[in-house]
Amino acid sequence: MNNLAVNNLSLVFAFSLVVVSLGIVYKEKLGLEKDIIYSVIRAIIQLVIVGYILKYVFNINNIILTLVMMFIVFFNASYSAYKKSAGIPHSFQISFIAIFCSTSVTLGLLLLAGTLKFIPSQIIPITGMIASNSMVAIGLCYRNLNSNFRDQRQQILEKLALGADLKQASYPIIRESIKTGMSPTIDSAKTVGIVSLPGMMSGLIFAGVDPVFAIKYQIMVTFMLLSATSISSITVCYLSYKQFFNDKKQLR
Amino acid sequence: MKNIIDLQGVSLKINDQSILKHISFKVNSGDFLTITGPSGSGKSTVLKLIAGLISRTSGDIKFENQSIDGYDPIDYRRDVSYCFQTPVLFGETVKDNLEFPYVIRKKTFDEAHAIAELESVGLPSHYLSKSINELSGGEKQRVALIRNLIFLPKVLLLDEITSALDSESKKIIHTLINHLNDSNKITILAVTHDDNEIQMADQLINIENGQMMEVTHE
Ligand SMILES: Nc1ncnc2c1ncn2[C@@H]1O[C@H](COP(=O)(O)OP(=O)(O)OP(=O)(O)O)[C@@H](O)[C@H]1O
Ligand SMILES: [Mg+2]
């Protein structure tokens, strides 16, 4: 760890970076000053709290406590995804189910394969990584579902009029939305290492780990996120499309 | 003769705005009924209600003497088939559209039948592989009509389907509609402004401002 040089004083100096962005916002009259200050303060407070909580949880190494932490991550991720749904009914429950499925399948496989151990210092960060990527995928699915159900309204009505069931009438939209949810993960898998060094790999290299060793973790993470975003996208899209219809199978 | 469609005091309000007020009429099985009225009077809305694509606020709609709420909506819409006023084709080719009725019934596509249907509305067989973007408005309207006819419904709801057609194509469609009505005994409800169609009808309904003005029986 002796390569790491972030101490409290250097963080204070790094704060000048925030001042740079505030300066830009002020000069261009973007009106985002409050937003930036609020989000910076929030980030600091959240991270400080999380740092102490994680230290405590890692030390105690208790299964129940680990599961509770996972649940909190699921809940927060579902809530953020739900807010992106713009009013799709039951979208909180749907998001929760999708994140739960994607995380448990992905984690389960990694645990079975012995890649991960069920200890909080491994499970909790990985859960966070899976849940946040699932959350982004779900948000994209919701946005795509909403815009397509709006733009293709007439087409769906015609399919219903011809006697299509809800799935048949929505099928092109479901497929398209699943693709949209998965595409950022696929795209970033293509450029990983070429354009950016992902957070986990950078972190390991920062902390002095041999890059050749760090890439093994990154390969695992890439596999993991592909599975997580595809599971969450498919779950969300198949649970959500029905919400665009009423109980008489009419488009809302 | 038994009646197949029966509207009993059907009203529709959307956001407190009254769109239809107390519409009542019966259609006998095998009849041809036309609906006329000014733009915005509620003609399309009546057909969409009968098709089960929207829900009424009050009153009842019966199909074969049973409220339409009692039927499975999907099966019902295959029996009572609505052809839109300005239809949108889906997919990429004409074939995608004619295949759709087979796909939703999990049946294999019958190309010969689809071509026969194309020819029945005056479109040549090679149109099957034509891109939907290359079709004229009147051609799209005819392809849309065939989608409703690949598997014959019991009741056909036609919403101004001849408005975009020239007199030649109109004649072809009239012959087809007459044939469906006479030989196949399909009940037809058609919104139209066309004098020939009005003359073909057994019953004529006039709607103005969401209200039934008159019913004429031949
Ligand atoms: N979903 C809706 N929300 C609000 N108003 C609607 C809705 N659908 C229809 N209307 C209104 O109901 C009235 C009747 O519409 P409708 O489409 O049935 O008229 P129409 O008789 O078919 O007219 P046209 O001859 O122009 O096709 C119109 O004033 C229309 O604006
Ligand atoms: Mg109309």
Coordinates of C-alpha atoms and ligand atoms in Angstrom, one line a residue:
Chain A
M1 CA 0.0 0.0 0.0
N2 CA 3.0 2.4 0.2
N3 CA 2.4 3.5 -3.3
L4 CA -0.8 5.2 -2.3
A5 CA -0.4 8.9 -1.6
V6 CA -3.9 10.1 -0.7
N7 CA -3.8 11.7 2.7
N8 CA -6.2 14.3 4.1
L9 CA -4.0 17.2 3.1
S10 CA -3.8 16.1 -0.5
L11 CA -7.6 15.7 -0.6
V12 CA -7.9 19.3 0.5
F13 CA -5.7 20.3 -2.5
A14 CA -7.7 18.0 -4.8
F15 CA -10.8 20.1 -3.8
S16 CA -9.4 22.7 -6.1
L17 CA -10.7 20.5 -8.9
V18 CA -14.2 21.1 -7.7
V19 CA -13.4 24.8 -7.7
V20 CA -12.5 24.5 -11.4
S21 CA -15.9 23.0 -12.2
L22 CA -17.6 25.7 -10.1
G23 CA -15.7 28.3 -12.0
I24 CA -16.8 27.0 -15.4
V25 CA -20.4 26.8 -14.2
Y26 CA -20.3 30.3 -12.9
K27 CA -18.7 31.8 -16.0
E28 CA -21.1 30.0 -18.4
K29 CA -24.1 30.9 -16.1
L30 CA -25.2 27.3 -16.1
G31 CA -26.9 27.7 -12.7
L32 CA -25.5 24.4 -11.4
E33 CA -23.5 25.8 -8.4
K34 CA -25.9 24.5 -5.8
D35 CA -26.2 21.1 -7.5
I36 CA -22.4 20.7 -7.5
I37 CA -21.9 21.8 -3.9
Y38 CA -24.8 19.6 -2.8
S39 CA -23.5 16.6 -4.7
V40 CA -19.9 17.0 -3.5
I41 CA -21.0 17.3 0.2
R42 CA -23.3 14.3 -0.2
A43 CA -20.6 12.3 -1.8
I44 CA -18.2 13.1 1.0
I45 CA -20.7 12.3 3.8
Q46 CA -21.9 9.1 2.1
L47 CA -18.3 7.8 1.5
V48 CA -17.1 8.6 5.0
I49 CA -20.1 6.8 6.5
V50 CA -19.7 3.9 4.1
G51 CA -16.0 3.7 4.9
Y52 CA -16.6 3.3 8.6
I53 CA -19.5 0.9 8.1
L54 CA -17.5 -1.3 5.8
K55 CA -14.5 -1.4 8.2
Y56 CA -16.9 -2.5 10.9
V57 CA -18.7 -5.1 8.8
F58 CA -15.4 -6.5 7.4
N59 CA -14.0 -6.9 10.9
I60 CA -17.1 -8.6 12.3
N61 CA -17.4 -10.9 9.3
N62 CA -20.9 -12.0 10.1
I63 CA -23.2 -13.7 7.5
I64 CA -26.4 -12.0 8.6
L65 CA -24.8 -8.6 8.6
T66 CA -23.4 -9.2 5.2
L67 CA -26.8 -10.2 3.9
V68 CA -28.3 -7.1 5.5
M69 CA -25.7 -5.0 3.7
M70 CA -26.6 -6.7 0.4
F71 CA -30.2 -6.0 1.0
I72 CA -29.5 -2.3 1.5
V73 CA -27.6 -2.2 -1.7
F74 CA -30.5 -3.9 -3.6
F75 CA -32.9 -1.5 -2.0
N76 CA -31.0 1.6 -2.9
A77 CA -30.3 0.4 -6.5
S78 CA -33.9 -0.5 -7.0
Y79 CA -35.1 2.8 -5.7
S80 CA -32.8 4.7 -8.1
A81 CA -33.9 2.5 -11.0
Y82 CA -37.5 3.0 -10.0
K83 CA -37.1 6.8 -10.2
K84 CA -36.0 6.4 -13.9
S85 CA -39.2 4.5 -14.8
A86 CA -41.3 7.7 -15.1
G87 CA -44.4 6.2 -13.7
I88 CA -44.4 2.6 -15.0
P89 CA -46.6 0.8 -12.4
H90 CA -44.9 -1.6 -9.9
S91 CA -41.5 -0.5 -11.2
F92 CA -39.9 -0.5 -7.7
Q93 CA -40.9 -4.2 -7.2
I94 CA -39.8 -5.0 -10.8
S95 CA -36.5 -3.3 -10.3
F96 CA -35.9 -5.1 -7.0
I97 CA -36.7 -8.5 -8.5
A98 CA -34.4 -7.9 -11.5
I99 CA -31.5 -6.7 -9.3
F100 CA -32.0 -9.6 -6.9
C101 CA -32.0 -12.1 -9.8
S102 CA -29.0 -10.7 -11.6
T103 CA -27.0 -10.5 -8.4
S104 CA -27.9 -13.9 -7.0
V105 CA -27.3 -15.7 -10.2
T106 CA -24.0 -14.0 -11.0
L107 CA -22.7 -14.2 -7.4
G108 CA -23.9 -17.7 -7.1
L109 CA -21.9 -18.8 -10.1
L110 CA -18.8 -17.1 -8.9
L111 CA -19.2 -18.6 -5.5
L112 CA -19.7 -22.1 -6.9
A113 CA -16.7 -21.7 -9.2
G114 CA -14.7 -20.7 -6.1
T115 CA -13.7 -17.4 -7.8
L116 CA -15.2 -15.6 -4.8
K117 CA -15.4 -16.4 -1.1
F118 CA -18.5 -15.5 1.0
I119 CA -16.7 -13.0 3.1
P120 CA -17.9 -9.4 3.4
S121 CA -14.8 -7.8 1.9
Q122 CA -15.4 -9.7 -1.3
I123 CA -19.2 -10.1 -1.4
I124 CA -20.1 -6.5 -0.6
P125 CA -18.0 -4.6 -3.2
I126 CA -18.9 -7.1 -5.9
T127 CA -22.6 -6.9 -5.0
G128 CA -22.3 -3.1 -5.3
M129 CA -20.7 -3.4 -8.6
I130 CA -23.3 -5.8 -10.0
A131 CA -26.2 -3.8 -8.5
S132 CA -25.0 -0.5 -9.9
N133 CA -24.5 -1.8 -13.4
S134 CA -27.8 -3.6 -13.2
M135 CA -29.4 -0.3 -12.1
V136 CA -28.0 1.5 -15.1
A137 CA -29.2 -1.2 -17.4
I138 CA -32.6 -1.2 -15.9
G139 CA -32.9 2.6 -16.2
L140 CA -32.0 2.3 -19.9
C141 CA -34.6 -0.4 -20.4
Y142 CA -37.3 1.8 -18.7
R143 CA -36.4 4.8 -20.9
N144 CA -36.5 2.7 -24.0
L145 CA -39.8 1.0 -23.1
N146 CA -41.4 4.3 -22.4
S147 CA -40.3 6.0 -25.5
N148 CA -41.1 3.1 -27.8
F149 CA -44.5 2.5 -26.3
R150 CA -45.2 6.2 -26.9
D151 CA -43.8 6.3 -30.5
Q152 CA -45.2 3.0 -31.7
R153 CA -48.6 3.4 -30.1
Q154 CA -50.5 3.1 -33.4
Q155 CA -48.5 -0.1 -34.4
I156 CA -49.3 -1.7 -31.1
L157 CA -53.0 -0.8 -31.4
E158 CA -53.1 -2.4 -34.9
K159 CA -51.5 -5.5 -33.6
L160 CA -54.0 -5.7 -30.8
A161 CA -56.9 -5.1 -33.3
L162 CA -55.6 -8.1 -35.3
G163 CA -55.9 -10.3 -32.2
A164 CA -52.3 -10.3 -31.0
D165 CA -51.7 -11.0 -27.3
L166 CA -49.8 -8.5 -25.3
K167 CA -46.5 -10.1 -25.7
Q168 CA -46.9 -10.5 -29.5
A169 CA -47.9 -6.8 -29.8
S170 CA -44.9 -5.7 -27.7
Y171 CA -42.3 -8.1 -28.9
P172 CA -40.2 -5.8 -31.1
I173 CA -40.1 -3.3 -28.2
I174 CA -39.2 -5.9 -25.6
R175 CA -36.3 -7.1 -27.8
E176 CA -35.1 -3.6 -28.6
S177 CA -35.2 -2.6 -24.9
I178 CA -33.3 -5.6 -23.7
K179 CA -30.6 -4.8 -26.3
T180 CA -30.5 -1.2 -25.1
G181 CA -30.0 -2.3 -21.5
M182 CA -27.1 -4.6 -22.4
S183 CA -25.3 -2.4 -25.0
P184 CA -23.3 -0.2 -22.7
T185 CA -21.7 -3.3 -21.0
I186 CA -21.0 -4.9 -24.3
D187 CA -19.5 -1.6 -25.7
S188 CA -17.4 -1.0 -22.6
A189 CA -16.1 -4.6 -22.8
K190 CA -14.9 -3.8 -26.3
T191 CA -12.8 -0.9 -25.2
V192 CA -11.7 -2.1 -21.7
G193 CA -8.0 -1.5 -21.3
I194 CA -7.7 0.4 -24.6
V195 CA -9.6 3.5 -23.7
S196 CA -10.0 3.3 -19.9
L197 CA -8.7 1.2 -17.1
P198 CA -11.9 0.3 -15.2
G199 CA -12.2 1.3 -11.5
M200 CA -11.5 -2.0 -10.0
M201 CA -8.4 -2.6 -12.1
S202 CA -7.1 0.9 -11.5
G203 CA -7.7 0.5 -7.8
L204 CA -5.6 -2.7 -7.7
I205 CA -2.8 -1.2 -9.8
F206 CA -2.9 1.9 -7.6
A207 CA -2.6 -0.2 -4.5
G208 CA 0.5 -1.8 -6.0
V209 CA -0.8 -5.0 -7.4
D210 CA 0.9 -6.5 -10.5
P211 CA -1.1 -5.4 -13.6
V212 CA -0.9 -8.9 -15.0
F213 CA -2.7 -10.1 -11.8
A214 CA -5.1 -7.2 -11.9
I215 CA -6.4 -8.1 -15.3
K216 CA -7.5 -11.4 -14.1
Y217 CA -9.9 -9.6 -11.8
Q218 CA -11.0 -7.4 -14.5
I219 CA -11.7 -10.3 -16.8
M220 CA -13.9 -11.8 -14.1
V221 CA -15.6 -8.4 -13.6
T222 CA -16.3 -8.2 -17.4
F223 CA -17.9 -11.6 -17.4
M224 CA -19.8 -10.8 -14.3
L225 CA -21.3 -7.5 -15.6
L226 CA -22.3 -9.1 -18.9
S227 CA -24.3 -11.7 -17.1
A228 CA -25.7 -9.2 -14.6
T229 CA -26.9 -6.6 -17.1
S230 CA -28.4 -9.2 -19.4
I231 CA -30.3 -10.9 -16.6
S232 CA -31.6 -7.6 -15.2
S233 CA -32.5 -6.3 -18.6
I234 CA -34.5 -9.4 -19.6
T235 CA -36.2 -9.6 -16.3
V236 CA -37.2 -5.9 -16.3
C237 CA -38.5 -5.9 -19.8
Y238 CA -40.5 -9.1 -19.5
L239 CA -42.1 -7.9 -16.2
S240 CA -42.6 -4.3 -17.4
Y241 CA -44.3 -4.6 -20.8
K242 CA -47.6 -5.8 -19.3
Q243 CA -47.7 -2.6 -17.3
F244 CA -48.4 -0.6 -20.4
F245 CA -51.8 -2.4 -20.8
N246 CA -54.9 -2.4 -18.6
D247 CA -56.7 -5.5 -17.4
K248 CA -58.9 -5.5 -20.5
K249 CA -55.7 -5.9 -22.5
Q250 CA -56.0 -2.4 -23.9
L251 CA -53.1 0.0 -24.3
R252 CA -53.2 2.5 -21.4
Chain B
M1 CA -82.4 -13.0 -37.8
K2 CA -80.4 -12.9 -34.7
N3 CA -78.4 -9.8 -33.8
I4 CA -74.7 -10.1 -33.4
I5 CA -73.8 -6.6 -32.2
D6 CA -75.9 -4.7 -29.7
L7 CA -75.0 -1.4 -28.3
Q8 CA -77.2 -0.3 -25.3
G9 CA -76.8 3.3 -24.2
V10 CA -73.1 3.4 -24.7
S11 CA -71.4 6.6 -23.4
L12 CA -67.8 7.6 -23.3
K13 CA -66.1 10.4 -21.3
I14 CA -62.5 11.2 -21.5
N15 CA -61.2 13.6 -18.9
D16 CA -64.7 14.9 -18.2
Q17 CA -65.2 15.6 -21.8
S18 CA -68.2 13.7 -23.3
I19 CA -67.1 12.0 -26.5
L20 CA -70.2 9.7 -27.0
K21 CA -73.6 10.1 -25.5
H22 CA -76.0 7.2 -25.2
I23 CA -75.4 5.4 -28.5
S24 CA -77.8 2.5 -29.0
F25 CA -78.2 0.3 -32.1
K26 CA -78.4 -3.4 -33.1
V27 CA -76.8 -5.1 -36.0
N28 CA -78.2 -8.4 -37.4
S29 CA -75.8 -11.2 -38.2
G30 CA -74.8 -10.9 -41.9
D31 CA -75.9 -7.2 -42.2
F32 CA -74.1 -4.3 -43.6
L33 CA -74.3 -1.2 -41.6
T34 CA -72.7 2.2 -42.5
I35 CA -72.0 5.0 -40.1
T36 CA -71.7 8.6 -41.3
G37 CA -71.3 11.9 -39.7
P38 CA -69.0 15.0 -39.6
S39 CA -65.4 14.9 -38.7
G40 CA -64.8 14.6 -35.0
S41 CA -68.3 13.4 -34.3
G42 CA -67.2 10.1 -32.8
K43 CA -67.5 7.5 -35.6
S44 CA -64.0 6.0 -35.2
T45 CA -64.5 6.0 -31.4
V46 CA -67.7 3.9 -31.8
L47 CA -65.8 1.3 -33.9
K48 CA -62.9 1.2 -31.4
L49 CA -65.3 0.6 -28.6
I50 CA -66.9 -2.3 -30.5
A51 CA -63.5 -3.6 -31.3
G52 CA -62.6 -3.7 -27.6
L53 CA -59.6 -1.4 -28.0
I54 CA -61.0 1.2 -25.6
S55 CA -63.5 0.9 -22.8
R56 CA -66.9 2.7 -22.5
T57 CA -67.8 4.8 -19.4
S58 CA -71.3 3.4 -19.2
G59 CA -73.8 1.3 -21.1
D60 CA -73.2 -2.1 -22.5
I61 CA -72.0 -3.7 -25.8
K62 CA -73.1 -7.2 -26.6
F63 CA -71.6 -9.6 -29.0
E64 CA -73.7 -12.7 -29.8
N65 CA -76.0 -11.7 -26.8
Q66 CA -73.3 -11.6 -24.3
S67 CA -71.5 -8.5 -22.9
I68 CA -68.1 -8.2 -24.6
D69 CA -66.5 -7.9 -21.1
G70 CA -67.2 -11.6 -20.8
Y71 CA -65.0 -12.6 -23.7
D72 CA -61.2 -13.0 -23.7
P73 CA -60.1 -9.8 -25.4
I74 CA -57.6 -11.5 -27.7
D75 CA -60.1 -14.1 -29.0
Y76 CA -62.8 -11.5 -29.3
R77 CA -60.6 -9.2 -31.4
R78 CA -60.0 -12.1 -33.8
D79 CA -63.8 -12.4 -34.2
V80 CA -64.5 -8.7 -34.3
S81 CA -61.8 -7.2 -36.4
Y82 CA -61.1 -3.5 -36.7
C83 CA -59.3 -1.9 -39.7
F84 CA -57.9 1.5 -38.9
Q85 CA -58.7 4.8 -40.6
T86 CA -55.0 5.6 -41.3
P87 CA -53.3 2.3 -40.8
V88 CA -49.6 1.9 -40.1
L89 CA -47.8 -1.1 -41.6
F90 CA -45.2 -2.8 -39.5
G91 CA -42.0 -4.7 -40.1
E92 CA -40.2 -4.1 -43.4
T93 CA -42.1 -5.8 -46.2
V94 CA -45.7 -6.5 -47.2
K95 CA -45.0 -10.1 -46.3
D96 CA -44.2 -9.2 -42.7
N97 CA -47.7 -7.7 -42.4
L98 CA -49.5 -10.6 -44.1
E99 CA -47.5 -13.1 -42.1
F100 CA -48.5 -11.5 -38.8
P101 CA -52.0 -13.1 -38.5
Y102 CA -50.3 -16.5 -38.9
V103 CA -47.5 -15.7 -36.4
I104 CA -50.0 -14.7 -33.7
R105 CA -52.0 -17.9 -34.2
K106 CA -48.8 -20.0 -34.3
K107 CA -49.6 -21.2 -37.8
T108 CA -47.3 -21.6 -40.8
F109 CA -47.5 -18.9 -43.4
D110 CA -49.6 -19.9 -46.4
E111 CA -48.0 -17.9 -49.2
A112 CA -50.6 -18.9 -51.9
H113 CA -53.4 -17.7 -49.7
A114 CA -51.6 -14.4 -49.0
I115 CA -51.1 -13.8 -52.7
A116 CA -54.7 -14.6 -53.5
E117 CA -55.7 -12.0 -50.9
L118 CA -53.3 -9.4 -52.5
E119 CA -54.9 -10.1 -55.9
S120 CA -58.4 -9.7 -54.4
V121 CA -57.6 -6.1 -53.7
G122 CA -56.0 -5.5 -57.0
L123 CA -52.3 -5.8 -56.0
P124 CA -50.0 -8.1 -58.0
S125 CA -48.3 -11.1 -56.4
H126 CA -44.8 -9.6 -56.5
Y127 CA -46.0 -7.0 -54.0
L128 CA -45.5 -9.7 -51.3
S129 CA -41.8 -8.9 -51.1
K130 CA -42.2 -5.2 -51.6
S131 CA -40.8 -2.8 -48.9
I132 CA -43.6 -1.1 -47.1
N133 CA -41.9 2.3 -47.7
E134 CA -42.4 1.9 -51.4
L135 CA -46.2 1.6 -51.2
S136 CA -48.6 4.5 -52.0
G137 CA -51.2 5.5 -49.3
G138 CA -54.0 3.6 -51.1
E139 CA -51.8 0.5 -51.4
K140 CA -50.9 0.6 -47.7
Q141 CA -54.6 0.8 -46.9
R142 CA -55.4 -2.3 -49.0
V143 CA -52.5 -4.3 -47.5
A144 CA -53.8 -3.3 -44.0
L145 CA -57.3 -4.5 -45.0
I146 CA -56.0 -7.9 -46.1
R147 CA -54.4 -8.3 -42.6
N148 CA -57.9 -8.4 -41.2
L149 CA -59.1 -10.9 -43.9
I150 CA -56.3 -13.6 -43.8
F151 CA -58.4 -15.3 -41.2
L152 CA -62.0 -14.3 -41.7
P153 CA -63.6 -12.6 -38.7
K154 CA -67.3 -12.7 -37.9
V155 CA -67.6 -9.0 -37.8
L156 CA -65.5 -6.6 -39.8
L157 CA -65.2 -2.9 -38.7
L158 CA -64.0 -0.7 -41.5
D159 CA -63.0 2.8 -40.8
E160 CA -63.1 5.0 -43.9
I161 CA -60.9 2.5 -45.7
T162 CA -61.8 3.7 -49.2
S163 CA -61.2 7.4 -48.5
A164 CA -57.6 7.3 -49.9
L165 CA -58.5 5.2 -52.9
D166 CA -59.0 6.2 -56.5
S167 CA -62.3 5.2 -58.1
E168 CA -60.8 2.2 -59.8
S169 CA -59.5 0.7 -56.5
K170 CA -62.6 1.8 -54.7
K171 CA -64.6 -0.5 -57.1
I172 CA -62.3 -3.4 -56.4
I173 CA -62.8 -2.9 -52.7
H174 CA -66.6 -2.6 -53.0
T175 CA -66.7 -5.8 -54.9
L176 CA -64.6 -7.5 -52.2
I177 CA -66.7 -6.1 -49.4
N178 CA -69.9 -7.2 -51.1
H179 CA -68.5 -10.6 -51.6
L180 CA -67.5 -10.9 -48.0
N181 CA -71.0 -9.8 -46.9
D182 CA -73.0 -11.9 -49.4
S183 CA -71.0 -15.1 -49.7
N184 CA -69.1 -15.3 -46.5
K185 CA -71.9 -13.8 -44.4
I186 CA -69.6 -11.5 -42.6
T187 CA -71.3 -8.7 -40.7
I188 CA -69.8 -5.4 -41.7
L189 CA -69.9 -2.0 -39.9
A190 CA -68.3 0.7 -42.1
V191 CA -67.7 4.3 -41.4
T192 CA -67.9 6.0 -44.8
H193 CA -68.8 9.1 -46.8
D194 CA -69.0 7.1 -50.0
D195 CA -72.5 7.1 -51.6
N196 CA -72.0 3.6 -53.2
E197 CA -71.2 2.1 -49.8
I198 CA -74.1 3.9 -48.2
Q199 CA -76.3 2.4 -50.9
M200 CA -75.0 -1.1 -50.3
A201 CA -76.0 -0.9 -46.6
D202 CA -78.9 -2.5 -44.9
Q203 CA -78.8 0.0 -42.1
L204 CA -77.5 3.6 -42.0
I205 CA -76.5 5.5 -38.8
N206 CA -75.7 9.1 -38.5
I207 CA -73.7 10.4 -35.6
E208 CA -73.2 14.1 -34.8
N209 CA -71.4 15.5 -31.9
G210 CA -71.2 12.1 -30.2
Q211 CA -75.0 11.6 -30.5
M212 CA -77.0 9.3 -32.7
M213 CA -79.1 11.5 -35.0
E214 CA -81.0 8.9 -37.1
V215 CA -81.2 5.3 -38.0
T216 CA -82.4 4.3 -41.4
H217 CA -83.3 0.7 -42.3
E218 CA -83.5 -0.4 -45.9
Ligands
LIG1 N1 -58.0 9.5 -26.6 C1 -58.7 10.6 -26.8 N2 -58.6 11.6 -25.9 C2 -59.3 12.8 -26.0 N3 -60.2 13.0 -27.0 C3 -60.4 12.0 -27.9 C4 -59.7 10.8 -27.8 N4 -60.1 10.0 -28.8 C5 -61.0 10.8 -29.5 N5 -61.2 12.0 -29.0 C6 -62.1 13.0 -29.4 O1 -63.3 12.4 -29.7 C7 -63.9 13.0 -30.8 C8 -64.4 11.9 -31.8 O2 -63.2 11.4 -32.4 P1 -63.3 10.3 -33.6 O3 -61.9 10.0 -34.0 O4 -64.2 9.2 -33.1 O5 -64.0 11.2 -34.7 P2 -64.5 10.7 -36.2 O6 -65.9 10.9 -36.2 O7 -63.9 9.4 -36.5 O8 -63.8 11.8 -37.1 P3 -63.1 11.7 -38.5 O9 -64.2 11.7 -39.5 O10 -62.3 12.9 -38.7 O11 -62.3 10.5 -38.6 C9 -63.0 14.0 -31.3 O12 -63.4 15.3 -30.9 C10 -61.7 13.6 -30.7 O13 -60.9 14.8 -30.5
MG2 MG -62.6 8.6 -37.8

